[in-house]
Amino acid sequence: MTCESFPTHPIVVNRQMLALANMSWGVVPIFVDDPKQRQIQRRNYVNARSERVIEDKRSYWYKLRKNRCLIPATGIYEHRKVQGFKNKIPYHVSLVGREQFYVPALYQVSQEVDHSTGEIYSFASFAMLTRGANEKMSWIHNDGDNKHRMPLFLTKEMEQAWVLDDLSDDDIDEIFHYSIPSDQIKHYPVFSIRGGKAQPEGKERDAFYDWGGKLPVYDQDEPPQVQSNLF
């Protein structure tokens, strides 16, 4: 397993001015000496629990709290366990009234070694910030080791402050306590987002799919008229 095994995304960072930088998802735990173990443990550093960043000063995330960045997105995917279905049902989740939004994250630039050449190079990696889910996201993300969690969705003003302002620990903690209201989240089921399985009828992978009308409905939401893509 190498660093290239983890997906790369454009990330918004503030380097005296806002800029896009390609970073690899999953912060490298540089305190792990063994290269193979370091990459294996990276999978535990894909997401960062916002509760630990400020409250646990011994955590790795506290050390990275000033390395703030944003993940541009038009939607995310989350899976829901539904009685009567063998596999979990994927849902596309986005924010009401926003064609694009930004999820806060923490990044790290580490010095890595190319073991085939011995060359040392700089490597940028990031972790998405999460928090306890609101009512709607708890309904969707209802199973698994990290159930009832969601990305730290913010307001536009909070997103801007995350990368533009010189935030104190108290400022950061205040942002972490923000929970987006359920009525600000749009969601709908899709057919599949894993593997190469195509959508029925040649539809896009993120197109609404009703699963034969057998899915439970949250708050009588209607199927969306406009679909969007992830990132």
Backbone as JSON, one array per atom type, in Angstrom:
{
  "sequence": "MTCESFPTHPIVVNRQMLALANMSWGVVPIFVDDPKQRQIQRRNYVNARSERVIEDKRSYWYKLRKNRCLIPATGIYEHRKVQGFKNKIPYHVSLVGREQFYVPALYQVSQEVDHSTGEIYSFASFAMLTRGANEKMSWIHNDGDNKHRMPLFLTKEMEQAWVLDDLSDDDIDEIFHYSIPSDQIKHYPVFSIRGGKAQPEGKERDAFYDWGGKLPVYDQDEPPQVQSNLF",
  "N": [[0.85, -1.19, 0.0], [0.57, 2.22, -0.85], [1.02, 5.82, -0.64], [-0.37, 6.69, -2.82], [-2.56, 5.09, -2.9], [-4.7, 6.29, -1.72], [-7.43, 8.5, -2.37], [-7.1, 11.58, -4.24], [-7.86, 15.03, -3.87], [-9.0, 18.33, -4.86], [-8.23, 20.97, -2.71], [-9.14, 23.78, -0.75], [-6.99, 26.19, 0.41], [-5.4, 28.62, 2.55], [-2.85, 30.45, 1.66], [-1.5, 32.98, 2.19], [-3.09, 33.93, 0.27], [-6.2, 32.77, -1.07], [-6.14, 29.5, -2.4], [-6.17, 26.64, -4.61], [-5.21, 23.37, -3.87], [-3.92, 20.2, -4.6], [-4.51, 17.45, -2.58], [-3.97, 14.46, -0.67], [-6.42, 12.21, 0.55], [-6.66, 11.43, 3.89], [-4.8, 11.79, 6.57], [-1.31, 11.5, 7.1], [0.05, 9.53, 9.61], [2.65, 10.61, 11.09], [4.09, 9.87, 13.3], [4.32, 7.17, 13.33], [6.73, 4.86, 12.69], [7.3, 2.62, 11.02], [6.99, 2.15, 7.58], [4.97, 0.63, 6.19], [3.07, 0.12, 8.2], [2.44, 2.72, 8.77], [1.01, 3.56, 6.5], [-1.13, 1.77, 6.61], [-2.36, 2.57, 9.0], [-3.18, 5.07, 8.27], [-5.77, 4.94, 7.36], [-7.3, 5.3, 9.56], [-7.22, 7.96, 9.87], [-8.66, 9.4, 8.09], [-10.98, 10.81, 8.57], [-11.66, 13.36, 11.0], [-12.69, 13.69, 14.29], [-14.46, 16.39, 15.37], [-14.87, 17.02, 18.03], [-12.59, 16.25, 19.36], [-10.53, 17.88, 18.62], [-10.1, 20.39, 19.94], [-10.85, 19.86, 22.58], [-9.33, 17.65, 23.43], [-6.24, 17.94, 24.14], [-4.09, 16.31, 23.86], [-4.44, 14.96, 21.59], [-3.71, 14.06, 18.17], [-4.93, 15.7, 16.37], [-5.21, 18.15, 17.64], [-2.7, 19.27, 17.39], [-2.74, 19.91, 14.74], [-4.58, 21.9, 14.45], [-4.38, 24.52, 13.47], [-3.89, 24.2, 10.86], [-5.87, 24.69, 8.66], [-8.34, 23.92, 6.21], [-10.52, 23.65, 3.31], [-12.92, 21.46, 1.85], [-14.11, 21.43, -1.34], [-17.42, 20.83, -2.44], [-20.34, 19.46, -4.06], [-22.04, 17.71, -3.07], [-22.42, 14.91, -0.82], [-22.04, 11.38, -0.08], [-23.88, 9.04, 1.83], [-24.62, 6.02, 3.64], [-27.51, 4.04, 4.4], [-28.94, 1.68, 6.58], [-31.54, -0.46, 5.79], [-34.4, -2.2, 6.67], [-35.13, -5.34, 5.25], [-33.55, -5.09, 3.03], [-30.6, -6.39, 1.65], [-28.11, -5.08, 1.26], [-26.77, -1.91, 2.32], [-28.42, 1.21, 1.68], [-27.45, 3.72, -0.53], [-27.34, 7.25, -0.1], [-27.62, 10.45, -1.59], [-26.47, 13.48, -0.4], [-26.95, 16.9, 0.17], [-26.78, 20.53, 0.51], [-29.44, 22.75, 1.2], [-30.34, 25.2, -1.17], [-27.75, 25.65, -2.05], [-25.54, 25.28, -4.55], [-22.91, 24.6, -4.49], [-20.81, 23.79, -1.78], [-18.66, 23.92, 1.16], [-16.69, 21.75, 3.01], [-15.22, 21.74, 6.18], [-11.79, 20.98, 6.97], [-8.69, 19.48, 8.13], [-5.22, 19.8, 7.44], [-2.01, 18.38, 6.57], [1.44, 18.7, 5.91], [3.9, 16.54, 5.13], [7.15, 14.97, 5.28], [8.06, 12.57, 3.09], [9.42, 9.39, 2.0], [10.53, 8.08, -1.02], [10.74, 4.84, -1.51], [11.81, 3.38, -3.53], [13.66, 4.94, -4.79], [14.87, 6.43, -2.84], [14.48, 9.09, -2.62], [13.48, 12.1, -0.99], [10.42, 13.7, -0.43], [7.86, 16.28, -0.35], [4.65, 15.83, 1.04], [1.23, 16.31, 0.9], [-1.6, 15.92, 2.9], [-4.99, 15.33, 4.05], [-7.75, 15.53, 6.42], [-11.2, 15.09, 6.77], [-13.48, 16.98, 8.75], [-15.74, 15.87, 11.24], [-18.88, 15.59, 13.05], [-21.32, 14.94, 15.7], [-24.35, 13.67, 14.4], [-27.2, 15.48, 13.06], [-30.83, 15.28, 13.36], [-31.88, 14.37, 10.85], [-29.58, 13.38, 9.5], [-28.83, 11.43, 11.29], [-30.88, 9.65, 10.92], [-30.35, 8.82, 8.31], [-27.6, 7.92, 8.4], [-27.38, 5.34, 9.97], [-26.09, 3.08, 10.87], [-23.2, 0.99, 11.52], [-19.71, 1.41, 12.55], [-19.23, 4.14, 12.87], [-21.74, 5.28, 13.05], [-24.44, 7.69, 13.12], [-22.95, 9.97, 12.76], [-21.79, 12.93, 11.02], [-20.54, 15.0, 8.3], [-18.98, 18.12, 9.19], [-21.01, 20.29, 8.48], [-21.31, 23.69, 7.54], [-22.31, 27.19, 7.82], [-22.17, 29.67, 5.15], [-20.72, 31.88, 6.07], [-19.27, 30.82, 8.22], [-17.7, 28.95, 6.87], [-16.05, 30.65, 5.38], [-14.74, 31.99, 7.45], [-13.29, 29.88, 8.49], [-11.06, 29.48, 6.85], [-10.11, 32.03, 6.36], [-9.95, 33.69, 8.62], [-8.1, 34.58, 11.61], [-8.3, 32.4, 13.84], [-9.01, 31.85, 17.27], [-8.6, 29.28, 19.82], [-11.02, 29.2, 21.19], [-12.72, 30.35, 19.31], [-12.62, 28.4, 17.3], [-13.71, 26.25, 18.69], [-16.3, 27.18, 19.06], [-17.27, 27.14, 16.44], [-17.21, 24.38, 16.04], [-19.32, 23.58, 17.6], [-21.52, 24.13, 16.16], [-24.47, 22.92, 14.71], [-25.95, 21.97, 11.83], [-29.3, 22.69, 10.88], [-31.82, 20.16, 10.35], [-33.64, 20.76, 8.31], [-32.14, 22.1, 6.49], [-30.82, 20.34, 4.97], [-30.71, 18.39, 2.06], [-31.74, 15.27, 0.68], [-31.59, 12.15, -1.1], [-32.21, 8.82, -2.33], [-29.84, 6.83, -4.17], [-28.76, 4.55, -6.78], [-26.27, 3.02, -6.77], [-22.95, 3.57, -5.57], [-20.61, 2.35, -5.46], [-18.02, 0.31, -6.82], [-18.2, -0.89, -10.25], [-20.79, -0.99, -11.13], [-23.45, -0.17, -13.22], [-25.96, 2.45, -13.41], [-29.44, 1.67, -13.59], [-31.27, 1.9, -16.68], [-29.46, 3.55, -17.86], [-28.94, 5.89, -16.43], [-27.31, 8.68, -14.71], [-24.81, 8.14, -12.15], [-25.43, 9.49, -9.82], [-28.12, 9.9, -9.94], [-31.54, 10.11, -8.9], [-33.01, 7.23, -7.43], [-35.64, 5.03, -6.9], [-35.84, 2.53, -5.73], [-37.9, 0.7, -6.13], [-39.94, 1.85, -4.77], [-39.94, 1.02, -2.14], [-38.6, 2.07, 0.0], [-38.35, 3.58, 3.27], [-39.63, 6.82, 4.15], [-38.31, 9.96, 5.02], [-39.78, 12.47, 6.76], [-41.55, 13.02, 4.73], [-40.24, 13.91, 2.41], [-39.87, 14.99, -0.97], [-38.84, 13.45, -4.12], [-35.92, 14.87, -5.65], [-35.78, 17.46, -8.14], [-33.56, 18.32, -9.48], [-30.38, 17.0, -9.98], [-27.07, 16.58, -8.57], [-23.43, 16.48, -8.6], [-20.79, 14.69, -6.86], [-18.17, 16.56, -5.56]],
  "CA": [[0.0, 0.0, 0.0], [1.34, 3.45, -0.94], [0.22, 7.03, -0.48], [-1.22, 6.85, -3.99], [-3.76, 4.27, -2.72], [-5.75, 7.15, -1.18], [-7.85, 9.45, -3.4], [-6.62, 12.96, -4.19], [-8.92, 15.99, -4.13], [-8.62, 19.74, -4.74], [-8.54, 21.51, -1.39], [-8.96, 25.23, -0.63], [-6.12, 26.57, 1.52], [-5.02, 30.03, 2.61], [-1.4, 30.64, 1.66], [-1.48, 34.43, 2.0], [-4.26, 34.15, -0.58], [-6.89, 31.5, -1.27], [-5.62, 28.74, -3.54], [-6.51, 25.23, -4.67], [-4.05, 22.49, -3.83], [-4.29, 18.78, -4.59], [-4.05, 16.74, -1.39], [-4.43, 13.08, -0.55], [-7.35, 12.05, 1.67], [-6.11, 10.57, 4.93], [-3.57, 12.37, 7.12], [-0.25, 10.53, 7.37], [0.47, 9.55, 11.02], [4.11, 10.62, 10.97], [4.7, 9.3, 14.5], [4.5, 5.74, 13.09], [8.01, 4.74, 11.97], [7.27, 1.6, 9.97], [6.27, 2.7, 6.42], [3.76, -0.14, 5.89], [2.1, 0.39, 9.27], [2.02, 4.13, 8.63], [-0.03, 3.62, 5.48], [-2.3, 1.04, 7.11], [-3.03, 3.39, 10.02], [-3.76, 6.26, 7.64], [-7.21, 4.76, 7.2], [-7.93, 5.81, 10.78], [-7.03, 9.41, 9.89], [-9.39, 9.97, 6.95], [-11.88, 11.79, 9.19], [-11.27, 13.82, 12.34], [-13.84, 14.07, 15.12], [-14.26, 17.78, 15.78], [-14.88, 17.1, 19.48], [-11.27, 15.96, 19.91], [-9.52, 18.84, 18.16], [-9.83, 21.38, 20.97], [-11.06, 19.32, 23.93], [-8.28, 16.71, 23.78], [-4.98, 18.58, 23.74], [-3.1, 15.26, 23.59], [-4.76, 14.33, 20.32], [-2.94, 14.48, 17.0], [-5.68, 16.76, 15.69], [-4.95, 19.43, 18.29], [-1.46, 19.79, 16.81], [-3.01, 20.36, 13.37], [-5.77, 22.74, 14.48], [-4.18, 25.75, 12.71], [-3.76, 23.83, 9.45], [-7.28, 24.61, 8.28], [-8.62, 23.96, 4.78], [-11.9, 23.35, 2.96], [-13.15, 20.51, 0.76], [-15.23, 21.86, -2.18], [-18.34, 19.73, -2.74], [-21.74, 19.72, -4.41], [-22.82, 16.71, -2.35], [-21.69, 13.77, -0.26], [-22.84, 10.17, -0.03], [-23.92, 8.29, 3.08], [-25.4, 4.8, 3.5], [-28.51, 3.77, 5.43], [-29.41, 0.3, 6.69], [-32.99, -0.51, 5.67], [-34.92, -3.55, 6.87], [-35.6, -5.97, 4.03], [-32.54, -4.96, 1.99], [-29.34, -7.03, 2.03], [-27.07, -4.06, 1.3], [-27.17, -0.56, 2.73], [-28.88, 2.07, 0.59], [-26.7, 4.99, -0.58], [-28.09, 8.5, -0.25], [-26.91, 11.68, -1.95], [-26.8, 14.51, 0.6], [-26.43, 18.23, -0.17], [-27.34, 21.6, 1.33], [-30.53, 23.5, 0.57], [-30.02, 26.51, -1.72], [-26.32, 25.81, -2.32], [-25.06, 24.39, -5.6], [-21.61, 24.13, -4.01], [-20.5, 24.18, -0.41], [-17.29, 23.57, 1.54], [-16.62, 21.03, 4.28], [-13.94, 22.04, 6.82], [-10.86, 19.87, 7.12], [-7.35, 19.79, 8.61], [-4.24, 19.21, 6.54], [-0.64, 18.22, 7.04], [2.49, 18.49, 4.9], [4.93, 15.7, 5.75], [8.28, 14.56, 4.44], [7.97, 11.14, 2.82], [10.55, 8.81, 1.28], [10.27, 7.14, -2.11], [11.63, 3.74, -1.14], [12.45, 2.82, -4.71], [14.77, 5.82, -5.2], [15.46, 7.07, -1.68], [14.22, 10.53, -2.7], [12.57, 12.68, 0.0], [9.52, 14.65, -1.07], [6.79, 16.81, 0.49], [3.39, 15.16, 0.74], [0.12, 16.98, 1.56], [-2.74, 15.05, 3.16], [-6.02, 16.03, 4.82], [-8.82, 14.75, 7.05], [-12.47, 15.82, 6.87], [-14.01, 17.12, 10.1], [-17.1, 15.37, 11.45], [-19.51, 15.86, 14.34], [-22.53, 14.16, 15.91], [-25.33, 13.97, 13.35], [-28.51, 16.03, 13.42], [-31.89, 14.27, 13.29], [-31.99, 13.77, 9.51], [-28.39, 12.61, 9.19], [-28.88, 10.24, 12.14], [-31.82, 8.76, 10.25], [-29.65, 8.26, 7.15], [-26.38, 7.21, 8.81], [-27.93, 4.67, 11.14], [-25.45, 1.8, 11.11], [-21.75, 0.97, 11.37], [-18.89, 1.86, 13.67], [-19.33, 5.59, 13.01], [-23.12, 5.7, 12.81], [-24.91, 8.92, 13.75], [-21.98, 11.03, 12.54], [-21.95, 13.61, 9.73], [-19.55, 16.05, 8.09], [-19.26, 19.37, 9.89], [-21.6, 21.25, 7.57], [-21.3, 25.03, 8.11], [-22.88, 28.28, 7.03], [-21.18, 30.32, 4.28], [-19.88, 32.76, 6.87], [-18.36, 29.97, 8.97], [-16.74, 28.4, 5.92], [-15.07, 31.7, 5.08], [-13.95, 32.22, 8.66], [-12.43, 28.72, 8.72], [-9.78, 29.61, 6.13], [-9.68, 33.42, 6.21], [-9.77, 34.39, 9.89], [-7.12, 34.1, 12.58], [-9.21, 31.91, 14.87], [-8.5, 31.34, 18.55], [-9.18, 27.99, 20.17], [-12.43, 29.42, 21.54], [-13.44, 30.55, 18.04], [-12.73, 27.09, 16.65], [-14.65, 25.45, 19.48], [-17.65, 27.68, 18.77], [-17.65, 26.59, 15.13], [-17.44, 22.96, 16.2], [-20.6, 23.34, 18.27], [-22.63, 24.41, 15.24], [-25.12, 21.77, 14.09], [-26.85, 22.46, 10.8], [-30.66, 22.17, 11.05], [-32.21, 19.11, 9.42], [-34.36, 21.29, 7.14], [-31.17, 22.67, 5.55], [-30.18, 19.22, 4.28], [-31.47, 17.66, 1.06], [-31.25, 13.91, 0.52], [-32.38, 11.23, -1.9], [-31.48, 7.57, -2.57], [-29.3, 6.53, -5.5], [-28.69, 3.11, -7.01], [-25.01, 2.49, -6.27], [-21.79, 4.44, -5.78], [-19.44, 1.51, -5.29], [-17.74, -0.62, -7.91], [-18.48, -0.42, -11.61], [-22.16, -1.29, -11.5], [-24.08, 0.98, -13.86], [-27.33, 2.77, -13.05], [-30.46, 1.18, -14.52], [-31.78, 2.82, -17.71], [-28.41, 4.44, -18.32], [-28.94, 7.16, -15.7], [-26.08, 9.03, -14.02], [-24.65, 7.42, -10.88], [-26.03, 10.23, -8.72], [-29.53, 10.15, -10.22], [-32.5, 9.55, -7.96], [-33.49, 5.87, -7.7], [-36.63, 4.84, -5.83], [-35.75, 1.18, -5.17], [-39.21, 0.05, -6.19], [-40.87, 2.5, -3.84], [-39.97, 0.26, -0.89], [-37.8, 2.71, 1.05], [-39.06, 4.48, 4.18], [-39.47, 8.24, 3.8], [-38.08, 10.87, 6.15], [-40.45, 13.76, 6.76], [-42.3, 13.19, 3.48], [-39.48, 14.63, 1.39], [-40.14, 14.59, -2.34], [-37.64, 13.27, -4.94], [-35.44, 16.15, -6.18], [-35.92, 17.71, -9.57], [-32.23, 18.57, -10.04], [-29.33, 16.22, -9.34], [-25.73, 17.2, -8.59], [-22.32, 15.53, -8.52], [-19.86, 14.8, -5.74], [-16.98, 17.32, -5.93]],
  "C": [[0.88, 1.25, 0.0], [0.42, 4.63, -0.72], [-0.76, 7.19, -1.64], [-2.49, 6.0, -3.9], [-4.94, 5.1, -2.24], [-6.12, 8.2, -2.23], [-7.32, 10.86, -3.16], [-7.75, 13.9, -4.59], [-8.35, 17.41, -4.12], [-9.11, 20.31, -3.43], [-8.26, 23.01, -1.38], [-8.12, 25.52, 0.61], [-5.81, 28.06, 1.43], [-3.51, 30.14, 2.74], [-1.13, 32.1, 1.27], [-2.55, 34.87, 1.0], [-4.9, 32.78, -0.8], [-6.37, 30.8, -2.52], [-6.14, 27.32, -3.46], [-5.23, 24.42, -4.67], [-4.54, 21.05, -3.81], [-3.67, 18.1, -3.36], [-4.65, 15.35, -1.36], [-5.28, 12.91, 0.7], [-6.8, 11.03, 2.65], [-4.78, 11.1, 5.42], [-2.56, 11.27, 7.46], [0.16, 10.62, 8.84], [2.0, 9.45, 11.11], [4.81, 10.06, 12.2], [4.88, 7.79, 14.38], [5.73, 5.56, 12.21], [7.95, 3.75, 10.81], [6.42, 2.07, 8.79], [4.96, 1.96, 6.11], [2.68, 0.12, 6.93], [1.57, 1.82, 9.18], [0.88, 4.25, 7.63], [-1.28, 2.89, 5.9], [-3.08, 1.91, 8.1], [-3.62, 4.68, 9.46], [-5.27, 6.16, 7.51], [-7.99, 5.2, 8.44], [-7.86, 7.33, 10.87], [-7.65, 10.08, 8.65], [-10.34, 11.05, 7.43], [-11.37, 12.15, 10.58], [-12.52, 14.24, 13.1], [-13.6, 15.47, 15.69], [-14.19, 17.91, 17.3], [-13.48, 16.94, 20.08], [-10.25, 17.05, 19.6], [-9.13, 19.81, 19.26], [-9.89, 20.77, 22.38], [-9.94, 18.38, 24.38], [-6.93, 17.24, 23.29], [-3.85, 17.56, 23.52], [-3.33, 14.61, 22.24], [-3.87, 14.87, 19.2], [-3.6, 15.66, 16.31], [-5.44, 18.12, 16.32], [-3.69, 20.08, 17.71], [-1.7, 20.38, 15.42], [-4.11, 21.41, 13.31], [-5.62, 24.03, 13.68], [-3.99, 25.48, 11.22], [-5.16, 23.61, 8.88], [-7.45, 24.74, 6.77], [-10.07, 23.59, 4.56], [-11.95, 22.37, 1.8], [-14.33, 21.02, -0.08], [-16.11, 20.65, -2.53], [-19.66, 20.26, -3.26], [-22.64, 18.7, -3.75], [-21.89, 15.67, -1.76], [-22.6, 12.56, -0.36], [-22.75, 9.55, 1.36], [-24.86, 7.11, 2.9], [-26.32, 4.57, 4.7], [-28.89, 2.29, 5.41], [-30.93, 0.3, 6.7], [-33.45, -1.95, 5.8], [-35.48, -4.09, 5.57], [-34.63, -5.88, 2.87], [-31.22, -5.56, 2.49], [-28.23, -6.0, 2.21], [-27.63, -2.72, 1.75], [-27.51, 0.27, 1.51], [-28.09, 3.37, 0.6], [-27.63, 6.18, -0.8], [-27.15, 9.62, -0.68], [-27.4, 12.77, -1.01], [-26.17, 15.83, 0.16], [-27.14, 19.26, 0.7], [-28.36, 22.41, 0.55], [-30.03, 24.86, 0.09], [-28.55, 26.72, -2.05], [-25.87, 24.79, -3.37], [-23.69, 23.82, -5.24], [-21.42, 24.62, -2.59], [-19.11, 23.65, -0.07], [-17.29, 22.92, 2.92], [-15.26, 21.3, 4.92], [-13.1, 20.78, 7.04], [-9.56, 20.39, 7.73], [-6.34, 19.11, 7.69], [-2.87, 19.15, 7.2], [0.28, 18.07, 5.84], [3.62, 17.74, 5.59], [6.03, 15.39, 4.76], [8.25, 13.04, 4.3], [9.16, 10.69, 1.98], [10.05, 7.88, 0.19], [11.25, 5.99, -1.93], [12.27, 3.07, -2.34], [13.67, 3.64, -5.14], [15.5, 6.43, -4.03], [15.21, 8.57, -1.64], [13.22, 10.96, -1.62], [11.72, 13.75, -0.67], [8.45, 15.1, -0.07], [5.46, 16.21, 0.05], [2.28, 15.81, 1.56], [-1.07, 16.04, 1.69], [-3.75, 15.79, 4.05], [-7.01, 15.05, 5.42], [-10.06, 15.64, 7.16], [-12.95, 15.84, 8.32], [-15.45, 16.64, 10.18], [-17.59, 15.76, 12.83], [-20.69, 14.91, 14.51], [-23.61, 14.62, 14.94], [-26.57, 14.66, 13.91], [-29.57, 14.94, 13.18], [-31.93, 13.58, 11.92], [-30.78, 12.91, 9.18], [-28.29, 11.37, 10.08], [-29.79, 9.19, 11.52], [-31.15, 8.08, 9.05], [-28.49, 7.37, 7.59], [-26.67, 6.46, 10.11], [-27.23, 3.35, 11.48], [-23.94, 1.92, 10.93], [-21.04, 1.54, 12.57], [-19.02, 3.36, 13.93], [-20.74, 6.1, 12.73], [-23.44, 6.96, 13.61], [-23.81, 9.98, 13.78], [-22.3, 11.7, 11.21], [-20.79, 14.58, 9.54], [-19.95, 17.31, 8.85], [-19.75, 20.41, 8.89], [-21.69, 22.62, 8.26], [-22.1, 26.01, 7.28], [-21.78, 28.86, 6.13], [-20.19, 31.15, 5.09], [-18.85, 31.95, 7.68], [-17.31, 29.34, 8.07], [-15.64, 29.41, 5.63], [-14.16, 31.95, 6.27], [-12.93, 31.1, 8.86], [-11.08, 28.88, 8.04], [-9.25, 31.04, 6.1], [-9.32, 34.09, 7.52], [-8.67, 33.76, 10.75], [-7.89, 33.65, 13.81], [-8.47, 31.47, 16.13], [-9.1, 29.97, 18.8], [-10.66, 28.12, 20.53], [-13.28, 29.62, 20.28], [-13.68, 29.22, 17.33], [-13.76, 26.23, 17.37], [-16.08, 25.88, 19.22], [-18.15, 27.15, 17.43], [-17.99, 25.11, 15.25], [-18.78, 22.64, 16.85], [-21.8, 23.65, 17.37], [-23.16, 23.11, 14.63], [-26.14, 22.27, 13.09], [-28.25, 21.88, 11.01], [-31.0, 21.12, 10.0], [-32.88, 19.66, 8.17], [-33.44, 21.99, 6.16], [-30.43, 21.59, 4.76], [-31.16, 18.57, 3.31], [-30.89, 16.25, 0.93], [-32.15, 13.12, -0.42], [-31.55, 9.96, -2.16], [-30.98, 7.48, -4.0], [-29.11, 5.02, -5.6], [-27.44, 2.49, -6.41], [-23.91, 3.49, -6.51], [-20.5, 3.66, -5.66], [-19.27, 0.56, -6.46], [-18.12, -0.05, -9.25], [-19.89, -0.67, -12.07], [-22.87, -0.05, -12.02], [-25.5, 1.2, -13.33], [-28.29, 2.14, -14.04], [-30.9, 2.29, -15.48], [-30.75, 3.85, -18.12], [-28.34, 5.77, -17.61], [-27.57, 7.41, -15.07], [-26.03, 8.34, -12.66], [-25.32, 8.15, -9.72], [-27.5, 10.55, -8.95], [-30.42, 9.49, -9.17], [-32.96, 8.16, -8.4], [-34.42, 5.48, -6.56], [-36.66, 3.44, -5.23], [-37.13, 0.51, -5.08], [-40.23, 0.65, -5.25], [-40.95, 1.83, -2.49], [-39.21, 0.92, 0.25], [-38.68, 3.55, 1.98], [-38.74, 5.93, 3.82], [-39.28, 9.07, 5.06], [-38.86, 12.16, 5.92], [-41.14, 14.07, 5.44], [-41.55, 14.01, 2.44], [-39.83, 14.09, 0.0], [-38.83, 14.35, -3.09], [-37.22, 14.59, -5.57], [-35.67, 16.26, -7.68], [-34.58, 17.91, -10.26], [-31.22, 17.75, -9.27], [-28.0, 16.94, -9.43], [-24.68, 16.12, -8.41], [-21.5, 15.74, -7.26], [-18.59, 15.45, -6.23], [-17.1, 17.76, -7.37]]
}
